Amino acid sequence: MNWRVILAICVAVAVFEPLGDTRPAQAQAERVTPVVEAVRRVGPAVVHISTEQLRDDLRFSPNPIIDRYYREFFERHGPNQPEARALGSGVIIDKAGYILTNEHVIMRTGPIKVTLSDARTYTAKVIGSEPARDLAILKIDGDKPFPTAPLGDSSDLLIGETVIAIGSPFGLSNTVTTGVVSATGRTIRSDADRVYLDFIQTDASINPGNSGGPLLNINGDVIGINTAIYGDAQGIGFAIPANSAKAIVEDLIQFGQVNYGWFGVRVQPLNPS
């Protein structure tokens, strides 16, 4: 009888011990969701941008949504401060060190400092900008290729699909938030009557400092550049579609500006006379 008991115990240990070894590994694997994988893939290519803007020269984006929160942010430094620190984000789109960000992050600034996720810091130079699209290209130089996150395809976005925002809200580098595509094709009109077309609307949390950072889909593709929030509302943010950015990136890198076609036609309103 005693031998039978001992044998039963040995069999039980042999059966259940392997399960004890594999369950933690299985649980760990279950935690590695598509969001985690996307962040691991793209995170190293997201940068923190810090600059200083002279208050005398400070101008705000023609986008009233951007204008409101940036004005409030800078005014906290007080009227006697000659400079105001601007914070933003960017994404490295080429291993040579080309960074895509928002134009309003780097407009009329002094030296621009770029910090990578591994804490390496570089001084960046502005290669080109396009205020009408609120996009700019920066360049940093290093002794080896940089991690990249090339722009993806934003033409087939699904309303309700999961999206991921990575950036530096309020200077908190490498912050990750998630949400969904709330709408596409949004049009925003500025106080200066400048119109921004085809924005992506998302409820992923976007705050000052997120501007210029990437908006990803669940596959880790860069589908947008986070740009603005809607006043004091909760969960209403906007991103420039990746395809809109791709249309001008090459011009910004090569020429420093966007070269639009010229039709040689002047438009004027008609009247009865």
GROMACS .gro file of N, CA and C in nm, residues 149-267:
model
  357
  149ALA      N    1   1.078   5.471  -3.878
  149ALA     CA    2   0.938   5.429  -3.888
  149ALA      C    3   0.881   5.496  -4.012
  150PRO      N    4   0.899   5.435  -4.128
  150PRO     CA    5   0.851   5.496  -4.253
  150PRO      C    6   0.700   5.519  -4.251
  151LEU      N    7   0.656   5.617  -4.327
  151LEU     CA    8   0.514   5.649  -4.336
  151LEU      C    9   0.439   5.536  -4.405
  152GLY      N   10   0.323   5.502  -4.350
  152GLY     CA   11   0.240   5.397  -4.406
  152GLY      C   12   0.132   5.452  -4.497
  153ASP      N   13   0.027   5.374  -4.515
  153ASP     CA   14  -0.084   5.408  -4.604
  153ASP      C   15  -0.206   5.446  -4.521
  154SER      N   16  -0.254   5.568  -4.538
  154SER     CA   17  -0.370   5.614  -4.461
  154SER      C   18  -0.497   5.616  -4.545
  155SER      N   19  -0.495   5.553  -4.660
  155SER     CA   20  -0.610   5.560  -4.751
  155SER      C   21  -0.722   5.464  -4.714
  156ASP      N   22  -0.693   5.364  -4.631
  156ASP     CA   23  -0.794   5.262  -4.602
  156ASP      C   24  -0.827   5.253  -4.454
  157LEU      N   25  -0.824   5.367  -4.385
  157LEU     CA   26  -0.853   5.366  -4.242
  157LEU      C   27  -0.997   5.323  -4.216
  158LEU      N   28  -1.016   5.251  -4.107
  158LEU     CA   29  -1.147   5.203  -4.068
  158LEU      C   30  -1.196   5.279  -3.946
  159ILE      N   31  -1.317   5.332  -3.952
  159ILE     CA   32  -1.374   5.399  -3.836
  159ILE      C   33  -1.388   5.296  -3.724
  160GLY      N   34  -1.331   5.327  -3.610
  160GLY     CA   35  -1.337   5.236  -3.496
  160GLY      C   36  -1.214   5.150  -3.479
  161GLU      N   37  -1.123   5.150  -3.577
  161GLU     CA   38  -1.003   5.066  -3.561
  161GLU      C   39  -0.910   5.126  -3.457
  162THR      N   40  -0.835   5.040  -3.390
  162THR     CA   41  -0.744   5.082  -3.284
  162THR      C   42  -0.627   5.161  -3.340
  163VAL      N   43  -0.595   5.271  -3.272
  163VAL     CA   44  -0.477   5.350  -3.308
  163VAL      C   45  -0.396   5.378  -3.183
  164ILE      N   46  -0.269   5.409  -3.204
  164ILE     CA   47  -0.174   5.429  -3.095
  164ILE      C   48  -0.099   5.559  -3.118
  165ALA      N   49  -0.097   5.645  -3.018
  165ALA     CA   50  -0.021   5.771  -3.026
  165ALA      C   51   0.103   5.759  -2.937
  166ILE      N   52   0.218   5.798  -2.992
  166ILE     CA   53   0.342   5.799  -2.915
  166ILE      C   54   0.401   5.939  -2.923
  167GLY      N   55   0.445   5.992  -2.809
  167GLY     CA   56   0.503   6.125  -2.809
  167GLY      C   57   0.548   6.167  -2.671
  168SER      N   58   0.561   6.299  -2.654
  168SER     CA   59   0.614   6.355  -2.530
  168SER      C   60   0.518   6.459  -2.473
  169PRO      N   61   0.397   6.420  -2.431
  169PRO     CA   62   0.306   6.518  -2.374
  169PRO      C   63   0.363   6.580  -2.248
  170PHE      N   64   0.366   6.715  -2.246
  170PHE     CA   65   0.421   6.789  -2.132
  170PHE      C   66   0.564   6.746  -2.101
  171GLY      N   67   0.637   6.702  -2.203
  171GLY     CA   68   0.776   6.664  -2.185
  171GLY      C   69   0.798   6.523  -2.135
  172LEU      N   70   0.691   6.445  -2.121
  172LEU     CA   71   0.702   6.307  -2.073
  172LEU      C   72   0.731   6.216  -2.192
  173SER      N   73   0.860   6.193  -2.217
  173SER     CA   74   0.902   6.123  -2.338
  173SER      C   75   0.847   5.981  -2.346
  174ASN      N   76   0.826   5.937  -2.469
  174ASN     CA   77   0.788   5.798  -2.498
  174ASN      C   78   0.658   5.757  -2.430
  175THR      N   79   0.565   5.851  -2.420
  175THR     CA   80   0.434   5.820  -2.365
  175THR      C   81   0.347   5.756  -2.472
  176VAL      N   82   0.279   5.648  -2.435
  176VAL     CA   83   0.194   5.574  -2.528
  176VAL      C   84   0.049   5.586  -2.483
  177THR      N   85  -0.039   5.623  -2.575
  177THR     CA   86  -0.183   5.622  -2.548
  177THR      C   87  -0.252   5.551  -2.664
  178THR      N   88  -0.369   5.499  -2.636
  178THR     CA   89  -0.444   5.428  -2.739
  178THR      C   90  -0.585   5.483  -2.751
  179GLY      N   91  -0.645   5.457  -2.864
  179GLY     CA   92  -0.782   5.500  -2.890
  179GLY      C   93  -0.829   5.436  -3.019
  180VAL      N   94  -0.921   5.504  -3.085
  180VAL     CA   95  -0.973   5.454  -3.212
  180VAL      C   96  -0.975   5.568  -3.313
  181VAL      N   97  -0.991   5.531  -3.438
  181VAL     CA   98  -1.019   5.631  -3.541
  181VAL      C   99  -1.164   5.673  -3.523
  182SER      N  100  -1.185   5.798  -3.481
  182SER     CA  101  -1.321   5.846  -3.457
  182SER      C  102  -1.389   5.891  -3.586
  183ALA      N  103  -1.310   5.948  -3.677
  183ALA     CA  104  -1.363   5.995  -3.805
  183ALA      C  105  -1.246   6.024  -3.897
  184THR      N  106  -1.274   6.034  -4.025
  184THR     CA  107  -1.173   6.073  -4.123
  184THR      C  108  -1.228   6.188  -4.207
  185GLY      N  109  -1.138   6.253  -4.280
  185GLY     CA  110  -1.181   6.360  -4.369
  185GLY      C  111  -1.228   6.485  -4.299
  186ARG      N  112  -1.182   6.509  -4.178
  186ARG     CA  113  -1.222   6.630  -4.105
  186ARG      C  114  -1.156   6.754  -4.166
  187THR      N  115  -1.232   6.863  -4.175
  187THR     CA  116  -1.182   6.991  -4.224
  187THR      C  117  -1.179   7.090  -4.109
  188ILE      N  118  -1.065   7.155  -4.090
  188ILE     CA  119  -1.049   7.254  -3.983
  188ILE      C  120  -1.016   7.388  -4.047
  189ARG      N  121  -1.091   7.491  -4.011
  189ARG     CA  122  -1.069   7.625  -4.065
  189ARG      C  123  -1.007   7.714  -3.958
  190SER      N  124  -0.904   7.787  -3.994
  190SER     CA  125  -0.833   7.871  -3.899
  190SER      C  126  -0.891   8.011  -3.895
  191ASP      N  127  -0.848   8.089  -3.795
  191ASP     CA  128  -0.889   8.229  -3.786
  191ASP      C  129  -0.841   8.308  -3.907
  192ALA      N  130  -0.727   8.267  -3.963
  192ALA     CA  131  -0.672   8.335  -4.081
  192ALA      C  132  -0.736   8.282  -4.209
  193ASP      N  133  -0.843   8.205  -4.195
  193ASP     CA  134  -0.917   8.148  -4.307
  193ASP      C  135  -0.834   8.045  -4.383
  194ARG      N  136  -0.734   7.990  -4.319
  194ARG     CA  137  -0.659   7.881  -4.380
  194ARG      C  138  -0.730   7.750  -4.348
  195VAL      N  139  -0.744   7.666  -4.446
  195VAL     CA  140  -0.820   7.542  -4.430
  195VAL      C  141  -0.725   7.422  -4.430
  196TYR      N  142  -0.742   7.337  -4.330
  196TYR     CA  143  -0.668   7.211  -4.322
  196TYR      C  144  -0.765   7.099  -4.356
  197LEU      N  145  -0.731   7.022  -4.457
  197LEU     CA  146  -0.822   6.922  -4.510
  197LEU      C  147  -0.786   6.780  -4.466
  198ASP      N  148  -0.887   6.698  -4.459
  198ASP     CA  149  -0.869   6.553  -4.451
  198ASP      C  150  -0.798   6.506  -4.325
  199PHE      N  151  -0.817   6.575  -4.213
  199PHE     CA  152  -0.755   6.532  -4.089
  199PHE      C  153  -0.821   6.404  -4.038
  200ILE      N  154  -0.741   6.324  -3.967
  200ILE     CA  155  -0.792   6.208  -3.895
  200ILE      C  156  -0.835   6.254  -3.756
  201GLN      N  157  -0.954   6.216  -3.714
  201GLN     CA  158  -0.998   6.245  -3.577
  201GLN      C  159  -0.983   6.119  -3.494
  202THR      N  160  -0.929   6.135  -3.373
  202THR     CA  161  -0.908   6.020  -3.284
  202THR      C  162  -0.937   6.058  -3.140
  203ASP      N  163  -0.973   5.957  -3.061
  203ASP     CA  164  -0.990   5.982  -2.917
  203ASP      C  165  -0.869   5.936  -2.838
  204ALA      N  166  -0.762   5.893  -2.905
  204ALA     CA  167  -0.636   5.867  -2.834
  204ALA      C  168  -0.590   5.997  -2.770
  205SER      N  169  -0.547   5.991  -2.646
  205SER     CA  170  -0.512   6.113  -2.573
  205SER      C  171  -0.395   6.185  -2.639
  206ILE      N  172  -0.418   6.310  -2.679
  206ILE     CA  173  -0.316   6.396  -2.739
  206ILE      C  174  -0.311   6.524  -2.658
  207ASN      N  175  -0.192   6.564  -2.617
  207ASN     CA  176  -0.173   6.682  -2.533
  207ASN      C  177  -0.057   6.764  -2.586
  208PRO      N  178  -0.039   6.888  -2.535
  208PRO     CA  179   0.079   6.966  -2.576
  208PRO      C  180   0.206   6.885  -2.554
  209GLY      N  181   0.286   6.877  -2.658
  209GLY     CA  182   0.406   6.794  -2.655
  209GLY      C  183   0.393   6.670  -2.742
  210ASN      N  184   0.267   6.627  -2.767
  210ASN     CA  185   0.243   6.516  -2.860
  210ASN      C  186   0.260   6.559  -3.005
  211SER      N  187   0.248   6.689  -3.030
  211SER     CA  188   0.251   6.737  -3.168
  211SER      C  189   0.375   6.690  -3.242
  212GLY      N  190   0.354   6.637  -3.361
  212GLY     CA  191   0.464   6.589  -3.442
  212GLY      C  192   0.493   6.442  -3.426
  213GLY      N  193   0.436   6.380  -3.324
  213GLY     CA  194   0.458   6.237  -3.302
  213GLY      C  195   0.368   6.153  -3.390
  214PRO      N  196   0.399   6.024  -3.403
  214PRO     CA  197   0.323   5.939  -3.493
  214PRO      C  198   0.193   5.885  -3.433
  215LEU      N  199   0.097   5.865  -3.521
  215LEU     CA  200  -0.024   5.790  -3.490
  215LEU      C  201  -0.013   5.659  -3.567
  216LEU      N  202  -0.023   5.547  -3.496
  216LEU     CA  203  -0.001   5.416  -3.556
  216LEU      C  204  -0.131   5.337  -3.563
  217ASN      N  205  -0.137   5.245  -3.658
  217ASN     CA  206  -0.244   5.146  -3.653
  217ASN      C  207  -0.194   5.024  -3.576
  218ILE      N  208  -0.277   4.924  -3.564
  218ILE     CA  209  -0.244   4.809  -3.480
  218ILE      C  210  -0.128   4.729  -3.535
  219ASN      N  211  -0.097   4.748  -3.664
  219ASN     CA  212   0.016   4.678  -3.725
  219ASN      C  213   0.148   4.753  -3.706
  220GLY      N  214   0.142   4.871  -3.644
  220GLY     CA  215   0.263   4.950  -3.625
  220GLY      C  216   0.297   5.039  -3.742
  221ASP      N  217   0.203   5.056  -3.835
  221ASP     CA  218   0.226   5.146  -3.948
  221ASP      C  219   0.196   5.289  -3.906
  222VAL      N  220   0.280   5.384  -3.949
  222VAL     CA  221   0.255   5.526  -3.920
  222VAL      C  222   0.147   5.574  -4.016
  223ILE      N  223   0.028   5.599  -3.964
  223ILE     CA  224  -0.084   5.640  -4.048
  223ILE      C  225  -0.114   5.789  -4.035
  224GLY      N  226  -0.049   5.857  -3.940
  224GLY     CA  227  -0.074   5.999  -3.923
  224GLY      C  228   0.030   6.066  -3.835
  225ILE      N  229   0.029   6.199  -3.838
  225ILE     CA  230   0.115   6.281  -3.752
  225ILE      C  231   0.025   6.361  -3.659
  226ASN      N  232   0.034   6.334  -3.530
  226ASN     CA  233  -0.051   6.401  -3.432
  226ASN      C  234  -0.026   6.551  -3.434
  227THR      N  235  -0.133   6.630  -3.439
  227THR     CA  236  -0.118   6.772  -3.466
  227THR      C  237  -0.194   6.863  -3.372
  228ALA      N  238  -0.316   6.829  -3.336
  228ALA     CA  239  -0.399   6.927  -3.265
  228ALA      C  240  -0.501   6.859  -3.175
  229ILE      N  241  -0.551   6.937  -3.080
  229ILE     CA  242  -0.663   6.896  -2.998
  229ILE      C  243  -0.773   7.000  -3.012
  230TYR      N  244  -0.892   6.960  -2.978
  230TYR     CA  245  -1.007   7.049  -2.994
  230TYR      C  246  -1.034   7.121  -2.863
  231GLY      N  247  -0.976   7.241  -2.848
  231GLY     CA  248  -1.001   7.324  -2.732
  231GLY      C  249  -0.984   7.250  -2.601
  232ASP      N  250  -1.083   7.263  -2.514
  232ASP     CA  251  -1.079   7.199  -2.383
  232ASP      C  252  -1.153   7.066  -2.382
  233ALA      N  253  -1.193   7.018  -2.498
  233ALA     CA  254  -1.270   6.895  -2.505
  233ALA      C  255  -1.184   6.774  -2.470
  234GLN      N  256  -1.249   6.670  -2.426
  234GLN     CA  257  -1.181   6.545  -2.394
  234GLN      C  258  -1.197   6.447  -2.510
  235GLY      N  259  -1.087   6.386  -2.551
  235GLY     CA  260  -1.096   6.279  -2.648
  235GLY      C  261  -1.124   6.322  -2.790
  236ILE      N  262  -1.087   6.447  -2.825
  236ILE     CA  263  -1.101   6.492  -2.963
  236ILE      C  264  -0.967   6.546  -3.009
  237GLY      N  265  -0.893   6.463  -3.080
  237GLY     CA  266  -0.764   6.503  -3.133
  237GLY      C  267  -0.760   6.482  -3.283
  238PHE      N  268  -0.660   6.545  -3.346
  238PHE     CA  269  -0.652   6.539  -3.491
  238PHE      C  270  -0.509   6.507  -3.535
  239ALA      N  271  -0.500   6.434  -3.645
  239ALA     CA  272  -0.370   6.397  -3.701
  239ALA      C  273  -0.372   6.418  -3.852
  240ILE      N  274  -0.258   6.460  -3.905
  240ILE     CA  275  -0.242   6.473  -4.049
  240ILE      C  276  -0.224   6.333  -4.108
  241PRO      N  277  -0.302   6.295  -4.208
  241PRO     CA  278  -0.287   6.161  -4.266
  241PRO      C  279  -0.147   6.139  -4.324
  242ALA      N  280  -0.099   6.018  -4.313
  242ALA     CA  281   0.035   5.986  -4.363
  242ALA      C  282   0.047   6.013  -4.512
  243ASN      N  283  -0.058   5.986  -4.588
  243ASN     CA  284  -0.050   6.008  -4.732
  243ASN      C  285  -0.036   6.155  -4.766
  244SER      N  286  -0.096   6.243  -4.686
  244SER     CA  287  -0.078   6.387  -4.708
  244SER      C  288   0.065   6.429  -4.682
  245ALA      N  289   0.126   6.369  -4.580
  245ALA     CA  290   0.266   6.400  -4.550
  245ALA      C  291   0.359   6.345  -4.658
  246LYS      N  292   0.332   6.222  -4.702
  246LYS     CA  293   0.418   6.161  -4.804
  246LYS      C  294   0.422   6.243  -4.932
  247ALA      N  295   0.312   6.313  -4.960
  247ALA     CA  296   0.304   6.389  -5.085
  247ALA      C  297   0.403   6.505  -5.090
  248ILE      N  298   0.451   6.550  -4.973
  248ILE     CA  299   0.540   6.667  -4.973
  248ILE      C  300   0.676   6.642  -4.910
  249VAL      N  301   0.696   6.526  -4.851
  249VAL     CA  302   0.822   6.499  -4.780
  249VAL      C  303   0.943   6.511  -4.872
  250GLU      N  304   0.934   6.455  -4.991
  250GLU     CA  305   1.049   6.459  -5.082
  250GLU      C  306   1.084   6.602  -5.121
  251ASP      N  307   0.982   6.686  -5.145
  251ASP     CA  308   1.008   6.827  -5.176
  251ASP      C  309   1.077   6.897  -5.060
  252LEU      N  310   1.031   6.871  -4.938
  252LEU     CA  311   1.090   6.936  -4.821
  252LEU      C  312   1.236   6.895  -4.804
  253ILE      N  313   1.266   6.769  -4.827
  253ILE     CA  314   1.404   6.722  -4.813
  253ILE      C  315   1.493   6.777  -4.924
  254GLN      N  316   1.441   6.779  -5.044
  254GLN     CA  317   1.524   6.819  -5.159
  254GLN      C  318   1.533   6.969  -5.178
  255PHE      N  319   1.420   7.040  -5.157
  255PHE     CA  320   1.417   7.183  -5.187
  255PHE      C  321   1.398   7.272  -5.064
  256GLY      N  322   1.360   7.214  -4.951
  256GLY     CA  323   1.334   7.295  -4.832
  256GLY      C  324   1.197   7.357  -4.830
  257GLN      N  325   1.120   7.335  -4.934
  257GLN     CA  326   0.985   7.388  -4.943
  257GLN      C  327   0.906   7.302  -5.041
  258VAL      N  328   0.776   7.328  -5.047
  258VAL     CA  329   0.692   7.254  -5.140
  258VAL      C  330   0.677   7.335  -5.268
  259ASN      N  331   0.708   7.275  -5.380
  259ASN     CA  332   0.696   7.342  -5.509
  259ASN      C  333   0.562   7.307  -5.572
  260TYR      N  334   0.471   7.402  -5.564
  260TYR     CA  335   0.339   7.381  -5.621
  260TYR      C  336   0.338   7.423  -5.768
  261GLY      N  337   0.249   7.362  -5.845
  261GLY     CA  338   0.236   7.399  -5.985
  261GLY      C  339   0.175   7.538  -6.001
  262TRP      N  340   0.206   7.602  -6.113
  262TRP     CA  341   0.154   7.735  -6.143
  262TRP      C  342   0.073   7.728  -6.272
  263PHE      N  343  -0.057   7.763  -6.262
  263PHE     CA  344  -0.144   7.752  -6.378
  263PHE      C  345  -0.147   7.879  -6.463
  264GLY      N  346  -0.099   7.991  -6.409
  264GLY     CA  347  -0.103   8.116  -6.484
  264GLY      C  348  -0.242   8.174  -6.496
  265VAL      N  349  -0.329   8.140  -6.401
  265VAL     CA  350  -0.467   8.188  -6.404
  265VAL      C  351  -0.496   8.263  -6.275
  266ARG      N  352  -0.558   8.379  -6.288
  266ARG     CA  353  -0.600   8.454  -6.170
  266ARG      C  354  -0.751   8.448  -6.160
  267VAL      N  355  -0.800   8.419  -6.041
  267VAL     CA  356  -0.944   8.403  -6.020
  267VAL      C  357  -0.998   8.528  -5.954
   0.00000   0.00000   0.00000
